[in-house]
Amino acid sequence: MRIILLGPPGAGKGTQAVRMSQKLGLPHVSTGDLLRQNASSGTPLGLEAKDYMQKGLLVPDGLVSRMLRDRFAQDDTGSGFILDGYPRNLKQAEELDKLLKEDGMSVDVVFYLEASEPVVVQRLSGRLVCRECQANFHRQNMPPKKDMVCDRCGGQLYQRSDDRPETIKKRLEVYRSDAQPLVSYYEKAGKLRRLDADQKLETVLDKMVGFVRSQDDSLKV
Ligand code: AP5
């Protein structure tokens, strides 16, 4: 199954993708994580991307698409994936279709996580991320057992530099300008499933996992 998670910053794409990946045994591919890894290891791609990310802007399409092509060249995505953070605009959606078509594949389902602005602002401003394994926590909604220490791997937690109030505002603006054409694109293709992502994490997760398993018997546990 080739699954896309769509939705505004803070809708829960990354958090849900990690949990879905564990339940369904499909790899989680996050363009945001890949860009942050490149930025922190100082690759030419990461250095170019860093400035855009810190301003809350999209990284140029060509750069992200090349990075995704490299990621898809790895064996683990052959039987499917959970894509988080890509596509962000129509051009990227078309690029993804082209990329998959080269291997005779296509997107199976797009979960559109709809979340309201006050909820996403609260979630992003309290989010904590592990430097080592990228696991997500939240100061109030999902606090780690030990202050600023990852429950999963013991790594140090930090606040993303783009989770500052002024950058959150810019990211939401950028999202709003590109989201509707993307939603219409997948709606017309009959692939879009809307979910109320203001709901509890488990409620949203169960709906997505239930739908995927109803479509693909091999993913049943
Ligand atoms: P990216 O990392 O993709 O960020 P984003 O899309 O802005 O999304 P977030 O990671 O902020 O939100 P999320 O929906 O994953 O929320 P999360 O699960 O963490 O991109 C960052 C930047 O990289 C972009 O701005 C851009 O510059 C660049 N970029 C990336 N992809 C690109 C592309 N394709 N093209 C160009 N540029 C690109 O949840 C947030 C918090 O809420 C967490 O603390 C979580 O614990 C909590 N939470 C989540 N769900 C719930 C719930 N149901 N109930 C209670 N708490 C919850």
mmCIF file of C-alpha atoms and ligand atoms in Angstrom:
data_model
loop_
_atom_site.group_PDB
_atom_site.id
_atom_site.type_symbol
_atom_site.label_atom_id
_atom_site.label_comp_id
_atom_site.label_asym_id
_atom_site.label_seq_id
_atom_site.Cartn_x
_atom_site.Cartn_y
_atom_site.Cartn_z
ATOM 1 C CA MET A 1 0.000 0.000 0.000
ATOM 2 C CA ARG A 2 1.228 3.475 -0.931
ATOM 3 C CA ILE A 3 -0.245 5.893 1.582
ATOM 4 C CA ILE A 4 -0.013 9.695 1.772
ATOM 5 C CA LEU A 5 -0.715 11.750 4.889
ATOM 6 C CA LEU A 6 -1.850 15.258 4.014
ATOM 7 C CA GLY A 7 -2.704 18.088 6.378
ATOM 8 C CA PRO A 8 -1.488 21.311 7.966
ATOM 9 C CA PRO A 9 1.621 21.541 10.130
ATOM 10 C CA GLY A 10 0.697 20.080 13.510
ATOM 11 C CA ALA A 11 -2.170 17.910 12.217
ATOM 12 C CA GLY A 12 -0.301 14.839 13.470
ATOM 13 C CA LYS A 13 1.147 13.475 10.217
ATOM 14 C CA GLY A 14 4.532 12.555 11.691
ATOM 15 C CA THR A 15 3.101 11.205 14.953
ATOM 16 C CA GLN A 16 0.525 9.064 13.136
ATOM 17 C CA ALA A 17 2.969 7.906 10.460
ATOM 18 C CA VAL A 18 5.313 6.438 13.088
ATOM 19 C CA ARG A 19 2.447 4.527 14.727
ATOM 20 C CA MET A 20 0.996 3.342 11.415
ATOM 21 C CA SER A 21 4.421 2.206 10.315
ATOM 22 C CA GLN A 22 4.718 0.026 13.445
ATOM 23 C CA LYS A 23 1.215 -1.424 13.030
ATOM 24 C CA LEU A 24 1.318 -2.017 9.280
ATOM 25 C CA GLY A 25 5.001 -2.805 8.773
ATOM 26 C CA LEU A 26 5.381 -0.144 6.067
ATOM 27 C CA PRO A 27 8.301 2.338 6.045
ATOM 28 C CA HIS A 28 7.652 5.934 7.101
ATOM 29 C CA VAL A 29 9.098 8.402 4.607
ATOM 30 C CA SER A 30 9.101 12.002 5.853
ATOM 31 C CA THR A 31 10.565 14.703 3.614
ATOM 32 C CA GLY A 32 10.793 17.008 6.653
ATOM 33 C CA ASP A 33 12.878 14.427 8.566
ATOM 34 C CA LEU A 34 15.075 13.751 5.530
ATOM 35 C CA LEU A 35 15.694 17.490 5.089
ATOM 36 C CA ARG A 36 16.468 17.967 8.800
ATOM 37 C CA GLN A 37 18.896 15.013 8.716
ATOM 38 C CA ASN A 38 20.643 16.552 5.685
ATOM 39 C CA ALA A 39 20.768 19.946 7.401
ATOM 40 C CA SER A 40 22.239 18.596 10.636
ATOM 41 C CA SER A 41 24.895 16.546 8.813
ATOM 42 C CA GLY A 42 25.766 19.579 6.660
ATOM 43 C CA THR A 43 25.258 18.005 3.199
ATOM 44 C CA PRO A 44 25.074 20.497 0.261
ATOM 45 C CA LEU A 45 21.334 19.709 -0.010
ATOM 46 C CA GLY A 46 20.830 20.286 3.708
ATOM 47 C CA LEU A 47 22.732 23.570 3.672
ATOM 48 C CA GLU A 48 20.606 24.829 0.783
ATOM 49 C CA ALA A 49 17.361 23.687 2.437
ATOM 50 C CA LYS A 50 18.089 25.069 5.916
ATOM 51 C CA ASP A 51 17.395 28.716 5.146
ATOM 52 C CA TYR A 52 13.987 27.971 3.576
ATOM 53 C CA MET A 53 12.990 25.753 6.491
ATOM 54 C CA GLN A 54 13.955 28.321 9.125
ATOM 55 C CA LYS A 55 11.769 30.899 7.360
ATOM 56 C CA GLY A 56 8.817 28.486 7.173
ATOM 57 C CA LEU A 57 8.996 28.386 3.362
ATOM 58 C CA LEU A 58 8.928 25.380 1.064
ATOM 59 C CA VAL A 59 12.284 24.056 -0.116
ATOM 60 C CA PRO A 60 12.489 24.229 -3.959
ATOM 61 C CA ASP A 61 10.570 21.376 -5.616
ATOM 62 C CA GLY A 62 13.526 20.056 -7.633
ATOM 63 C CA LEU A 63 15.668 19.597 -4.529
ATOM 64 C CA VAL A 64 12.994 17.716 -2.568
ATOM 65 C CA SER A 65 11.979 15.576 -5.533
ATOM 66 C CA ARG A 66 15.579 14.459 -6.117
ATOM 67 C CA MET A 67 15.903 13.585 -2.445
ATOM 68 C CA LEU A 68 12.673 11.552 -2.588
ATOM 69 C CA ARG A 69 13.794 9.741 -5.743
ATOM 70 C CA ASP A 70 16.960 8.650 -3.876
ATOM 71 C CA ARG A 71 14.884 7.489 -0.910
ATOM 72 C CA PHE A 72 12.558 5.443 -3.125
ATOM 73 C CA ALA A 73 15.573 3.785 -4.721
ATOM 74 C CA GLN A 74 16.085 1.941 -1.401
ATOM 75 C CA ASP A 75 14.626 -1.569 -1.278
ATOM 76 C CA ASP A 76 12.326 -1.120 1.725
ATOM 77 C CA THR A 77 9.773 1.007 -0.166
ATOM 78 C CA GLY A 78 9.140 -1.672 -2.824
ATOM 79 C CA SER A 79 5.961 -3.015 -1.232
ATOM 80 C CA GLY A 80 4.651 0.358 -0.069
ATOM 81 C CA PHE A 81 5.237 3.326 2.219
ATOM 82 C CA ILE A 82 3.633 5.991 4.362
ATOM 83 C CA LEU A 83 4.570 9.342 2.891
ATOM 84 C CA ASP A 84 4.499 12.332 5.249
ATOM 85 C CA GLY A 85 5.181 15.888 4.044
ATOM 86 C CA TYR A 86 5.136 15.170 0.317
ATOM 87 C CA PRO A 87 3.498 16.270 -1.929
ATOM 88 C CA ARG A 88 3.041 19.895 -0.806
ATOM 89 C CA ASN A 89 1.744 21.321 -4.094
ATOM 90 C CA LEU A 90 0.329 20.168 -7.435
ATOM 91 C CA LYS A 91 3.721 20.065 -9.114
ATOM 92 C CA GLN A 92 5.012 17.646 -6.467
ATOM 93 C CA ALA A 93 1.859 15.506 -6.763
ATOM 94 C CA GLU A 94 2.411 15.178 -10.507
ATOM 95 C CA GLU A 95 6.084 14.443 -9.937
ATOM 96 C CA LEU A 96 5.168 11.691 -7.486
ATOM 97 C CA ASP A 97 2.692 10.128 -9.929
ATOM 98 C CA LYS A 98 5.409 10.172 -12.603
ATOM 99 C CA LEU A 99 7.965 8.632 -10.275
ATOM 100 C CA LEU A 100 5.638 5.801 -9.227
ATOM 101 C CA LYS A 101 4.440 5.197 -12.779
ATOM 102 C CA GLU A 102 8.016 4.447 -13.846
ATOM 103 C CA ASP A 103 7.720 1.332 -11.660
ATOM 104 C CA GLY A 104 4.111 0.576 -12.666
ATOM 105 C CA MET A 105 2.752 1.835 -9.337
ATOM 106 C CA SER A 106 0.376 4.537 -8.078
ATOM 107 C CA VAL A 107 -0.832 6.128 -4.843
ATOM 108 C CA ASP A 108 -3.505 3.986 -3.112
ATOM 109 C CA VAL A 109 -4.948 6.301 -0.470
ATOM 110 C CA VAL A 110 -4.514 9.867 0.759
ATOM 111 C CA PHE A 111 -5.592 10.546 4.347
ATOM 112 C CA TYR A 112 -6.415 14.215 4.743
ATOM 113 C CA LEU A 113 -5.927 15.145 8.410
ATOM 114 C CA GLU A 114 -8.091 18.215 8.924
ATOM 115 C CA ALA A 115 -7.187 20.153 12.062
ATOM 116 C CA SER A 116 -8.292 23.567 13.278
ATOM 117 C CA GLU A 117 -5.849 26.446 13.681
ATOM 118 C CA PRO A 118 -5.972 26.840 17.507
ATOM 119 C CA VAL A 119 -5.320 23.098 17.852
ATOM 120 C CA VAL A 120 -2.338 23.048 15.506
ATOM 121 C CA VAL A 121 -0.781 26.145 17.078
ATOM 122 C CA GLN A 122 -1.093 24.546 20.542
ATOM 123 C CA ARG A 123 0.408 21.278 19.255
ATOM 124 C CA LEU A 124 3.353 22.858 17.449
ATOM 125 C CA SER A 125 4.312 25.260 20.202
ATOM 126 C CA GLY A 126 4.517 22.389 22.707
ATOM 127 C CA ARG A 127 6.142 19.790 20.444
ATOM 128 C CA LEU A 128 9.431 18.182 21.461
ATOM 129 C CA VAL A 129 11.480 15.997 19.104
ATOM 130 C CA CYS A 130 14.220 13.463 19.836
ATOM 131 C CA ARG A 131 17.610 14.375 18.325
ATOM 132 C CA GLU A 132 18.470 10.699 17.913
ATOM 133 C CA CYS A 133 15.338 8.850 16.706
ATOM 134 C CA GLN A 134 13.055 11.790 15.766
ATOM 135 C CA ALA A 135 10.236 10.523 18.032
ATOM 136 C CA ASN A 136 7.670 13.233 18.819
ATOM 137 C CA PHE A 137 6.458 14.287 22.258
ATOM 138 C CA HIS A 138 4.425 17.206 23.547
ATOM 139 C CA ARG A 139 4.965 19.238 26.714
ATOM 140 C CA GLN A 140 1.281 18.899 27.709
ATOM 141 C CA ASN A 141 -0.435 16.341 25.395
ATOM 142 C CA MET A 142 2.266 13.669 25.441
ATOM 143 C CA PRO A 143 5.022 14.532 27.953
ATOM 144 C CA PRO A 144 8.109 12.302 28.134
ATOM 145 C CA LYS A 145 8.481 10.285 31.371
ATOM 146 C CA LYS A 146 11.771 12.066 32.134
ATOM 147 C CA ASP A 147 12.169 15.782 31.412
ATOM 148 C CA MET A 148 13.667 16.380 27.918
ATOM 149 C CA VAL A 149 14.677 12.707 27.526
ATOM 150 C CA CYS A 150 13.246 10.416 24.838
ATOM 151 C CA ASP A 151 11.179 7.502 26.249
ATOM 152 C CA ARG A 152 12.073 5.374 23.263
ATOM 153 C CA CYS A 153 15.876 5.705 22.948
ATOM 154 C CA GLY A 154 17.064 7.939 25.804
ATOM 155 C CA GLY A 155 18.122 10.663 23.346
ATOM 156 C CA GLN A 156 17.905 14.370 24.102
ATOM 157 C CA LEU A 157 14.677 16.202 23.198
ATOM 158 C CA TYR A 158 14.644 19.636 21.570
ATOM 159 C CA GLN A 159 12.220 22.159 20.153
ATOM 160 C CA ARG A 160 12.341 22.507 16.354
ATOM 161 C CA SER A 161 13.609 25.938 15.261
ATOM 162 C CA ASP A 162 10.578 26.313 12.945
ATOM 163 C CA ASP A 163 8.174 25.810 15.884
ATOM 164 C CA ARG A 164 8.583 29.437 17.003
ATOM 165 C CA PRO A 165 5.295 31.429 16.868
ATOM 166 C CA GLU A 166 6.263 33.669 13.909
ATOM 167 C CA THR A 167 7.498 30.700 11.824
ATOM 168 C CA ILE A 168 4.416 28.621 12.682
ATOM 169 C CA LYS A 169 2.308 31.498 11.306
ATOM 170 C CA LYS A 170 4.294 31.564 8.058
ATOM 171 C CA ARG A 171 4.115 27.760 7.649
ATOM 172 C CA LEU A 172 0.340 27.844 8.042
ATOM 173 C CA GLU A 173 0.079 30.608 5.418
ATOM 174 C CA VAL A 174 2.231 28.622 2.973
ATOM 175 C CA TYR A 175 0.166 25.506 3.651
ATOM 176 C CA ARG A 176 -3.145 27.304 3.057
ATOM 177 C CA SER A 177 -2.058 28.687 -0.310
ATOM 178 C CA ASP A 178 -1.125 25.257 -1.724
ATOM 179 C CA ALA A 179 -3.434 22.824 0.041
ATOM 180 C CA GLN A 180 -6.760 23.223 -1.756
ATOM 181 C CA PRO A 181 -5.563 22.339 -5.297
ATOM 182 C CA LEU A 182 -3.831 19.287 -3.827
ATOM 183 C CA VAL A 183 -6.959 18.175 -1.971
ATOM 184 C CA SER A 184 -9.041 18.606 -5.164
ATOM 185 C CA TYR A 185 -6.464 16.653 -7.174
ATOM 186 C CA TYR A 186 -6.751 13.579 -4.952
ATOM 187 C CA GLU A 187 -10.501 14.021 -4.476
ATOM 188 C CA LYS A 188 -11.011 13.916 -8.259
ATOM 189 C CA ALA A 189 -8.831 10.813 -8.418
ATOM 190 C CA GLY A 190 -11.141 9.186 -5.820
ATOM 191 C CA LYS A 191 -8.246 8.650 -3.391
ATOM 192 C CA LEU A 192 -8.946 11.191 -0.652
ATOM 193 C CA ARG A 193 -10.296 10.229 2.776
ATOM 194 C CA ARG A 194 -11.019 13.086 5.190
ATOM 195 C CA LEU A 195 -10.448 12.697 8.923
ATOM 196 C CA ASP A 196 -11.082 15.051 11.824
ATOM 197 C CA ALA A 197 -7.551 15.309 13.228
ATOM 198 C CA ASP A 198 -8.617 17.452 16.203
ATOM 199 C CA GLN A 199 -9.714 14.145 17.708
ATOM 200 C CA LYS A 200 -7.642 11.935 20.003
ATOM 201 C CA LEU A 201 -4.546 10.353 18.526
ATOM 202 C CA GLU A 202 -5.833 6.769 18.925
ATOM 203 C CA THR A 203 -9.217 7.594 17.359
ATOM 204 C CA VAL A 204 -7.577 8.982 14.218
ATOM 205 C CA LEU A 205 -5.036 6.150 14.094
ATOM 206 C CA ASP A 206 -7.662 3.389 14.415
ATOM 207 C CA LYS A 207 -9.681 4.860 11.553
ATOM 208 C CA MET A 208 -6.698 4.961 9.205
ATOM 209 C CA VAL A 209 -5.334 1.541 10.121
ATOM 210 C CA GLY A 210 -8.841 0.023 9.897
ATOM 211 C CA PHE A 211 -9.336 1.456 6.428
ATOM 212 C CA VAL A 212 -5.939 0.288 5.152
ATOM 213 C CA ARG A 213 -6.488 -3.239 6.471
ATOM 214 C CA SER A 214 -9.932 -3.343 4.871
ATOM 215 C CA GLN A 215 -8.225 -2.671 1.528
ATOM 216 C CA ASP A 216 -5.240 -4.986 1.859
ATOM 217 C CA ASP A 217 -5.594 -8.395 3.517
ATOM 218 C CA SER A 218 -1.832 -8.932 3.639
ATOM 219 C CA LEU A 219 -1.517 -6.096 6.187
ATOM 220 C CA LYS A 220 -3.838 -7.765 8.716
ATOM 221 C CA VAL A 221 -2.149 -8.857 11.941
HETATM 222 P P1 AP5 B 1 7.669 18.963 7.966
HETATM 223 O O1 AP5 B 1 8.609 18.356 8.927
HETATM 224 O O2 AP5 B 1 6.961 18.082 6.992
HETATM 225 O O3 AP5 B 1 6.646 19.815 8.812
HETATM 226 P P2 AP5 B 1 5.096 20.134 8.621
HETATM 227 O O4 AP5 B 1 4.430 19.655 7.384
HETATM 228 O O5 AP5 B 1 5.048 21.589 8.873
HETATM 229 O O6 AP5 B 1 4.447 19.239 9.617
HETATM 230 P P3 AP5 B 1 4.826 19.038 11.104
HETATM 231 O O7 AP5 B 1 5.941 18.060 11.237
HETATM 232 O O8 AP5 B 1 5.034 20.370 11.765
HETATM 233 O O9 AP5 B 1 3.447 18.524 11.657
HETATM 234 P P4 AP5 B 1 2.840 17.067 11.782
HETATM 235 O O10 AP5 B 1 1.508 17.081 11.096
HETATM 236 O O11 AP5 B 1 3.806 16.017 11.377
HETATM 237 O O12 AP5 B 1 2.567 17.078 13.343
HETATM 238 P P5 AP5 B 1 3.148 16.128 14.487
HETATM 239 O O13 AP5 B 1 2.755 14.723 14.236
HETATM 240 O O14 AP5 B 1 4.593 16.400 14.744
HETATM 241 O O15 AP5 B 1 8.369 20.104 7.127
HETATM 242 C C1 AP5 B 1 9.218 21.054 7.726
HETATM 243 C C2 AP5 B 1 9.776 21.965 6.641
HETATM 244 O O16 AP5 B 1 10.543 21.201 5.691
HETATM 245 C C3 AP5 B 1 8.749 22.692 5.786
HETATM 246 O O17 AP5 B 1 8.312 23.884 6.396
HETATM 247 C C4 AP5 B 1 9.557 22.928 4.492
HETATM 248 O O18 AP5 B 1 10.440 24.002 4.641
HETATM 249 C C5 AP5 B 1 10.366 21.661 4.361
HETATM 250 N N1 AP5 B 1 9.680 20.616 3.574
HETATM 251 C C6 AP5 B 1 9.254 19.383 4.026
HETATM 252 N N2 AP5 B 1 8.694 18.690 3.014
HETATM 253 C C7 AP5 B 1 8.757 19.493 1.907
HETATM 254 C C8 AP5 B 1 8.317 19.348 0.572
HETATM 255 N N3 AP5 B 1 7.676 18.249 0.153
HETATM 256 N N4 AP5 B 1 8.529 20.359 -0.301
HETATM 257 C C9 AP5 B 1 9.157 21.479 0.100
HETATM 258 N N5 AP5 B 1 9.589 21.701 1.358
HETATM 259 C C10 AP5 B 1 9.402 20.714 2.251
HETATM 260 O O19 AP5 B 1 2.273 16.664 15.723
HETATM 261 C C11 AP5 B 1 2.553 17.915 16.324
HETATM 262 C C12 AP5 B 1 2.461 17.804 17.842
HETATM 263 O O20 AP5 B 1 1.115 17.516 18.218
HETATM 264 C C13 AP5 B 1 3.314 16.678 18.428
HETATM 265 O O21 AP5 B 1 3.891 17.156 19.614
HETATM 266 C C14 AP5 B 1 2.312 15.561 18.736
HETATM 267 O O22 AP5 B 1 2.728 14.858 19.874
HETATM 268 C C15 AP5 B 1 1.009 16.316 18.982
HETATM 269 N N6 AP5 B 1 -0.169 15.616 18.451
HETATM 270 C C16 AP5 B 1 -0.323 15.117 17.195
HETATM 271 N N7 AP5 B 1 -1.540 14.582 17.027
HETATM 272 C C17 AP5 B 1 -2.190 14.757 18.217
HETATM 273 C C18 AP5 B 1 -3.511 14.433 18.689
HETATM 274 N N8 AP5 B 1 -4.413 13.814 17.908
HETATM 275 N N9 AP5 B 1 -3.840 14.759 19.941
HETATM 276 C C19 AP5 B 1 -2.950 15.403 20.766
HETATM 277 N N10 AP5 B 1 -1.694 15.724 20.388
HETATM 278 C C20 AP5 B 1 -1.312 15.418 19.129
#
